[in-house]
Amino acid sequence: MEKEKIVDQLNRPLRDLRISVTDQCNFRCSYCMPKEIFGDDYQFLQQGELLSFSEIEALTRSFVKLGVQKIRLTGGEPLVRKNMPELIERLTNIDGVEDIALTTNGVFLPKYAKLLKEAGLQRVNVSLDSLDEDTFKAMNGRSVGVKPVLAGIEAAIDAGLYVKMNMVVQKGKNDSQILPMARYFKDKGITLRFIEFMDVGTTNGWNFDQVVSKKYIHDLIHAEMPLEPVDADYFGEVAKRYRYVGTDVEIGFISSVTESFCSSCTRARISADGKLYTCLFATSGHDLRKLIRSGASESDIDAELQSIWQTRRDRYSDERTEETAKKRKKIEMSYIGG
Ligand code: SAM
Ligand code: SF4
Ligand code: SF4
């Protein structure tokens, strides 16, 4: 298919689309959906407010025409939305989609991994912040143990999915788990990516003091298990990659706070209710659901997306200060997706 190859104001192409399929989740991770805020009376989106699969498919077709090659499905917890294999199958069939991945807390993978793979899913990123039972139970806010997540990882591997792990590191909460996690996943031959605790949204009580830097984590691991850098595979790769010397096993760092990477950010995000965000830290989005439900034609949608991307100037992490991090009214992670 002939692609448009558009770039934004900072000359960044549009390559990746992250689609949040729900704002709901079976976990209440303290850094994402603190249970004190996301309690029993929290108003989640109603069914009719979510983009339907047909709407997601239509939007994806337009995004692909403008350069998107990779799709990531996220949430909330994407596997709490019904019929996800159907959505994967629809998106896989779009000409020009080269890669589909899903980010999940892993608990529902024993139930769905095989069906997801059969539908065309290639990769899953499973989030796990600790191997220590008590630490993990406290962090996920729902007292879920480590075992269901490990069972999810096994199920994904058995189904033939390629698995990478994500661990958010928060000082004083799970930094003691950096080495145990690194050793465990090195042994298993699975890539573990450390994510710096970010100031997404306004409810997670973020401050700089709780961020454990990429450099600290790298040096800690390197002292015990020497690491060597690995070149990026493509422009816009989010994680900085390293390999354990003498092995094929990699680790990665997503260092949004201490080593930002806005100059190569090729990602657009659609929230569960169909707003397009051109940055994870945006304060407002563009209402694509309204556009699509107003009967806009495919070429109207193409033109709108093109115009939004071509005016994009976001580079929040490059410019972040303690002040902007605390004062800016940002969208919650569970709504916009990771
Ligand atoms: N529920 C799924 C999961 O946890 O994998 C998908 C959605 S979750 C919002 C996507 C990713 O964002 C997860 O790896 C999660 O750990 C990460 N995340 C959430 N809040 C974060 C924060 N404040 N800082 C850094 N990463 C965060
Ligand atoms: Fe749920 Fe994922 Fe957020 Fe944890 S990080 S609360 S699993 S959406
Ligand atoms: Fe991209 Fe915004 Fe993150 Fe910068 S801060 S890398 S522009 S999402």
XYZ file of C-alpha atoms and ligand atoms in Angstrom:
381
model
C 0.000 0.000 0.000
C 1.207 3.513 -0.844
C 1.778 5.389 2.408
C 1.610 9.142 2.953
C 4.792 9.409 5.112
C 3.853 12.491 7.077
C 6.030 14.122 9.726
C 5.219 16.473 12.607
C 6.667 19.920 13.357
C 9.816 18.318 14.801
C 10.256 16.084 11.760
C 9.071 12.914 13.520
C 7.171 10.370 11.401
C 4.040 8.600 12.602
C 4.909 4.931 13.114
C 3.252 3.523 16.224
C -0.327 3.515 17.404
C -1.246 2.587 20.966
C -4.882 1.784 21.430
C -6.449 1.651 24.869
C -9.436 -0.691 24.711
C -10.769 -0.115 28.235
C -10.183 2.149 31.233
C -10.986 -0.711 33.648
C -8.561 -3.048 35.349
C -8.480 -5.971 37.777
C -5.463 -4.376 39.529
C -5.056 -1.123 41.419
C -1.327 -0.475 41.018
C -0.424 2.400 43.302
C 1.511 4.240 40.563
C -1.322 3.959 38.029
C -4.797 3.481 39.568
C -4.394 4.078 43.312
C -7.246 2.285 45.073
C -8.041 5.325 47.214
C -9.069 7.159 44.013
C -10.251 4.297 41.814
C -12.644 2.913 44.453
C -16.051 1.204 44.262
C -17.855 4.378 43.301
C -15.389 5.432 40.588
C -17.208 6.195 37.333
C -15.612 4.201 34.540
C -16.647 4.678 30.913
C -19.970 3.126 29.898
C -20.057 0.486 27.162
C -21.454 2.924 24.563
C -18.672 5.397 25.295
C -15.967 2.932 24.293
C -14.903 2.796 20.671
C -16.466 -0.283 19.057
C -14.215 -2.790 17.287
C -15.473 -1.500 13.931
C -14.546 2.053 14.916
C -11.088 0.953 16.083
C -10.613 -0.916 12.819
C -11.670 2.076 10.707
C -9.352 4.437 12.571
C -6.468 1.991 12.343
C -6.902 1.797 8.564
C -6.540 5.551 8.343
C -3.516 5.600 10.657
C -1.802 2.919 8.585
C -2.208 5.070 5.477
C -0.297 7.847 7.247
C 2.639 5.632 8.196
C 1.669 3.505 11.223
C 3.207 0.031 11.101
C 3.016 -1.111 14.697
C -0.022 -1.439 16.894
C -0.015 -1.923 20.655
C -3.206 -2.783 22.505
C -3.327 -1.604 26.075
C -5.624 -0.164 28.739
C -6.500 -0.355 31.695
C -6.183 -4.089 31.411
C -6.917 -4.948 27.769
C -7.887 -8.531 28.586
C -10.878 -7.434 30.692
C -12.518 -6.290 27.442
C -14.600 -9.048 25.862
C -13.681 -10.699 22.547
C -10.147 -9.359 22.251
C -9.130 -12.165 19.847
C -11.769 -10.826 17.441
C -10.224 -7.349 17.563
C -6.733 -8.775 17.013
C -7.940 -10.717 14.003
C -9.572 -7.647 12.485
C -6.430 -5.549 12.959
C -4.096 -8.282 11.703
C -6.040 -8.356 8.462
C -5.363 -4.685 7.731
C -2.856 -4.413 4.918
C 0.200 -2.506 6.186
C -0.001 -3.534 9.864
C 3.368 -5.179 10.413
C 3.300 -5.873 14.110
C 0.659 -6.233 16.804
C 1.526 -6.428 20.487
C -0.420 -6.306 23.728
C 0.557 -4.998 27.164
C -1.030 -6.873 30.046
C -0.678 -7.639 33.726
C -0.724 -11.284 32.658
C -3.426 -12.669 34.934
C -5.812 -13.586 32.099
C -3.172 -15.033 29.786
C -3.772 -18.654 30.876
C -7.338 -18.190 29.616
C -6.636 -16.265 26.415
C -3.015 -16.735 25.239
C -3.765 -19.497 22.748
C -6.798 -17.717 21.277
C -4.863 -14.462 20.984
C -2.021 -16.193 19.167
C -4.423 -17.943 16.809
C -6.010 -14.569 16.071
C -2.642 -13.189 14.926
C -1.060 -11.649 18.036
C 2.728 -11.921 17.947
C 3.975 -10.408 21.188
C 2.954 -9.631 24.733
C 4.587 -7.337 27.271
C 3.764 -8.596 30.730
C 4.045 -6.227 33.666
C 5.449 -7.533 36.946
C 6.988 -5.292 39.585
C 8.293 -7.818 42.093
C 8.923 -11.495 42.732
C 8.436 -10.915 46.419
C 4.874 -11.875 47.310
C 4.200 -9.139 49.879
C 5.754 -6.354 47.821
C 3.792 -7.381 44.738
C 0.508 -7.740 46.623
C 0.927 -4.266 48.089
C 1.855 -2.707 44.738
C -1.000 -4.172 42.708
C -3.503 -3.027 45.317
C -5.623 -6.172 44.967
C -3.447 -8.622 46.904
C -2.848 -10.724 43.800
C 0.178 -12.987 44.270
C 3.094 -13.481 41.878
C 2.020 -16.986 40.807
C -0.919 -16.007 38.562
C 1.389 -13.675 36.619
C 4.105 -16.334 36.265
C 1.399 -18.745 35.064
C 0.386 -16.109 32.510
C 3.953 -15.844 31.231
C 4.190 -19.638 30.883
C 0.877 -19.752 29.030
C 2.032 -17.048 26.613
C 5.293 -18.863 25.878
C 3.466 -22.189 25.431
C 1.104 -20.503 22.972
C 4.090 -19.317 20.910
C 3.896 -15.643 21.847
C 7.113 -13.668 22.194
C 7.260 -12.328 25.774
C 8.982 -9.286 27.259
C 8.610 -8.125 30.859
C 7.991 -4.607 32.195
C 8.897 -3.542 35.729
C 8.157 -0.050 37.038
C 10.713 0.833 39.711
C 9.616 3.070 42.555
C 12.055 4.026 45.292
C 11.194 2.577 48.685
C 8.572 0.250 47.180
C 10.304 -2.282 44.948
C 13.877 -1.109 44.295
C 15.088 -4.055 46.410
C 13.620 -6.274 43.654
C 15.835 -4.988 40.824
C 18.488 -7.691 41.208
C 16.136 -10.613 41.998
C 14.040 -9.727 38.932
C 17.136 -9.330 36.722
C 18.565 -12.690 37.836
C 15.265 -14.525 37.437
C 14.499 -13.313 33.908
C 18.115 -13.609 32.755
C 17.912 -17.243 33.769
C 14.674 -17.683 31.836
C 16.130 -15.941 28.766
C 13.340 -13.333 28.819
C 13.960 -9.610 28.196
C 13.145 -7.477 31.239
C 12.600 -3.747 30.774
C 12.897 -1.367 33.688
C 10.558 1.615 33.503
C 11.292 4.776 35.432
C 8.355 5.837 37.594
C 6.631 8.566 35.567
C 4.410 11.526 36.414
C 1.526 10.298 34.280
C -1.871 11.596 35.383
C -2.428 13.528 38.582
C -3.383 10.864 41.130
C -0.265 8.785 41.772
C 1.534 11.242 44.083
C 4.613 11.307 41.849
C 7.756 13.182 42.818
C 11.366 13.096 41.628
C 12.560 11.502 44.882
C 10.710 8.291 44.056
C 12.321 7.884 40.635
C 15.095 5.299 40.413
C 17.245 6.337 37.470
C 18.247 4.196 34.524
C 21.889 4.808 35.453
C 21.434 3.522 39.004
C 19.649 0.363 37.848
C 22.161 -0.244 35.069
C 25.159 0.151 37.380
C 23.647 -2.081 40.049
C 23.076 -4.927 37.605
C 26.303 -4.361 35.684
C 28.347 -4.771 38.900
C 27.032 -8.314 39.303
C 26.193 -9.343 35.720
C 28.214 -7.287 33.189
C 26.194 -5.602 30.437
C 27.062 -4.317 26.978
C 24.954 -1.918 24.888
C 22.948 -3.173 21.896
C 22.202 -0.871 18.941
C 18.624 0.258 18.420
C 16.740 -1.790 15.833
C 14.864 1.169 14.381
C 14.277 4.922 14.720
C 12.003 5.623 17.659
C 12.757 2.482 19.675
C 11.629 3.312 23.198
C 13.893 1.107 25.295
C 17.653 1.520 25.525
C 18.884 -2.030 25.152
C 21.753 -3.967 26.726
C 22.896 -7.578 26.623
C 24.374 -9.681 29.414
C 27.945 -10.208 28.236
C 28.493 -13.696 26.838
C 24.759 -14.383 26.368
C 21.904 -13.545 23.993
C 19.725 -12.284 26.827
C 18.822 -8.607 26.761
C 17.507 -6.054 29.220
C 16.079 -2.638 28.465
C 15.465 0.702 30.123
C 12.607 3.087 29.517
C 14.136 6.219 30.929
C 11.456 8.785 30.262
C 12.469 10.902 33.267
C 16.277 10.927 33.366
C 17.140 10.367 29.676
C 14.142 11.494 27.658
C 13.647 10.434 24.058
C 11.108 12.885 22.632
C 13.193 13.698 19.559
C 12.445 10.228 18.172
C 8.891 9.822 19.479
C 6.760 8.370 16.696
C 3.788 7.330 18.852
C 0.133 8.316 18.748
C -2.325 7.137 21.383
C -6.074 6.578 21.281
C -7.911 6.432 24.599
C -10.700 3.934 25.216
C -13.311 6.581 24.397
C -11.665 7.552 21.153
C -9.599 10.627 21.906
C -6.331 10.970 20.065
C -3.356 12.089 22.166
C -0.083 13.030 20.554
C 1.820 12.696 23.859
C 1.509 10.510 26.956
C 1.540 13.686 29.023
C -0.975 15.650 26.958
C -3.589 17.720 28.733
C -6.286 17.209 26.110
C -7.082 15.012 23.140
C -8.792 15.195 19.754
C -12.253 13.628 19.731
C -12.122 10.979 16.999
C -15.221 9.200 18.310
C -17.294 12.309 17.705
C -15.812 12.622 14.230
C -16.476 9.023 13.283
C -19.982 8.995 14.797
C -20.885 12.172 12.933
C -20.671 10.169 9.728
C -17.280 11.427 8.542
C -16.004 9.691 5.429
C -12.727 7.794 5.339
C -11.047 10.683 3.539
C -12.359 13.165 6.160
C -10.771 11.032 8.866
C -7.503 10.712 6.933
C -7.359 14.486 6.506
C -8.096 15.164 10.194
C -5.411 12.742 11.399
C -2.918 14.165 8.955
C -3.577 17.707 10.103
C -3.294 16.757 13.810
C 0.028 14.973 13.310
C 1.459 17.689 11.102
C 0.878 20.332 13.793
C 2.294 18.189 16.640
C 5.073 19.772 18.708
C 4.957 17.684 21.937
C 8.203 17.082 23.811
C 7.045 17.001 27.402
C 9.781 14.763 28.864
C 12.526 16.881 27.313
C 11.086 19.901 29.104
C 9.899 18.299 32.367
C 10.599 20.126 35.624
C 9.339 19.279 39.120
C 7.010 22.252 38.709
C 5.400 21.131 35.397
C 5.233 17.555 36.650
C 3.154 18.573 39.638
C 1.030 21.373 38.204
C 0.109 20.200 34.726
C -3.310 18.529 34.505
C -2.486 15.327 32.673
C -4.553 12.378 31.514
C -4.564 9.238 33.691
C -2.447 6.289 32.504
C -5.335 3.816 32.826
C -7.350 5.916 30.370
C -4.727 6.734 27.777
C -2.788 3.436 28.033
C 0.960 3.003 28.599
N -2.697 -3.216 32.465
C -1.649 -3.456 31.554
C -0.315 -3.589 32.255
O -0.216 -3.201 33.422
O 0.607 -4.072 31.628
C -1.559 -2.427 30.447
C -1.762 -0.974 30.794
S -0.526 -0.259 31.841
C -1.119 1.387 32.005
C 0.861 -0.147 30.731
C 2.216 -0.029 31.364
O 2.328 1.223 32.001
C 2.520 -1.070 32.439
O 3.741 -1.722 32.154
C 2.626 -0.254 33.688
O 3.500 -0.826 34.608
C 3.094 1.082 33.164
N 2.811 2.206 34.065
C 1.635 2.549 34.627
N 1.758 3.666 35.393
C 3.059 4.048 35.302
C 3.826 5.123 35.862
N 3.283 6.018 36.653
N 5.124 5.204 35.530
C 5.707 4.299 34.709
N 5.034 3.266 34.148
C 3.731 3.126 34.445
Fe -3.967 -1.937 35.825
Fe -1.834 -1.926 34.295
Fe -2.513 0.278 35.625
Fe -1.613 -1.802 36.971
S -0.481 -0.605 35.464
S -3.435 -0.594 37.484
S -2.363 -3.496 35.806
S -3.668 -0.651 34.026
Fe 6.667 11.142 23.213
Fe 5.467 12.852 24.873
Fe 6.888 10.785 25.849
Fe 8.130 12.864 24.670
S 6.943 12.924 26.546
S 8.543 10.666 24.339
S 6.649 13.384 23.053
S 4.994 10.647 24.629
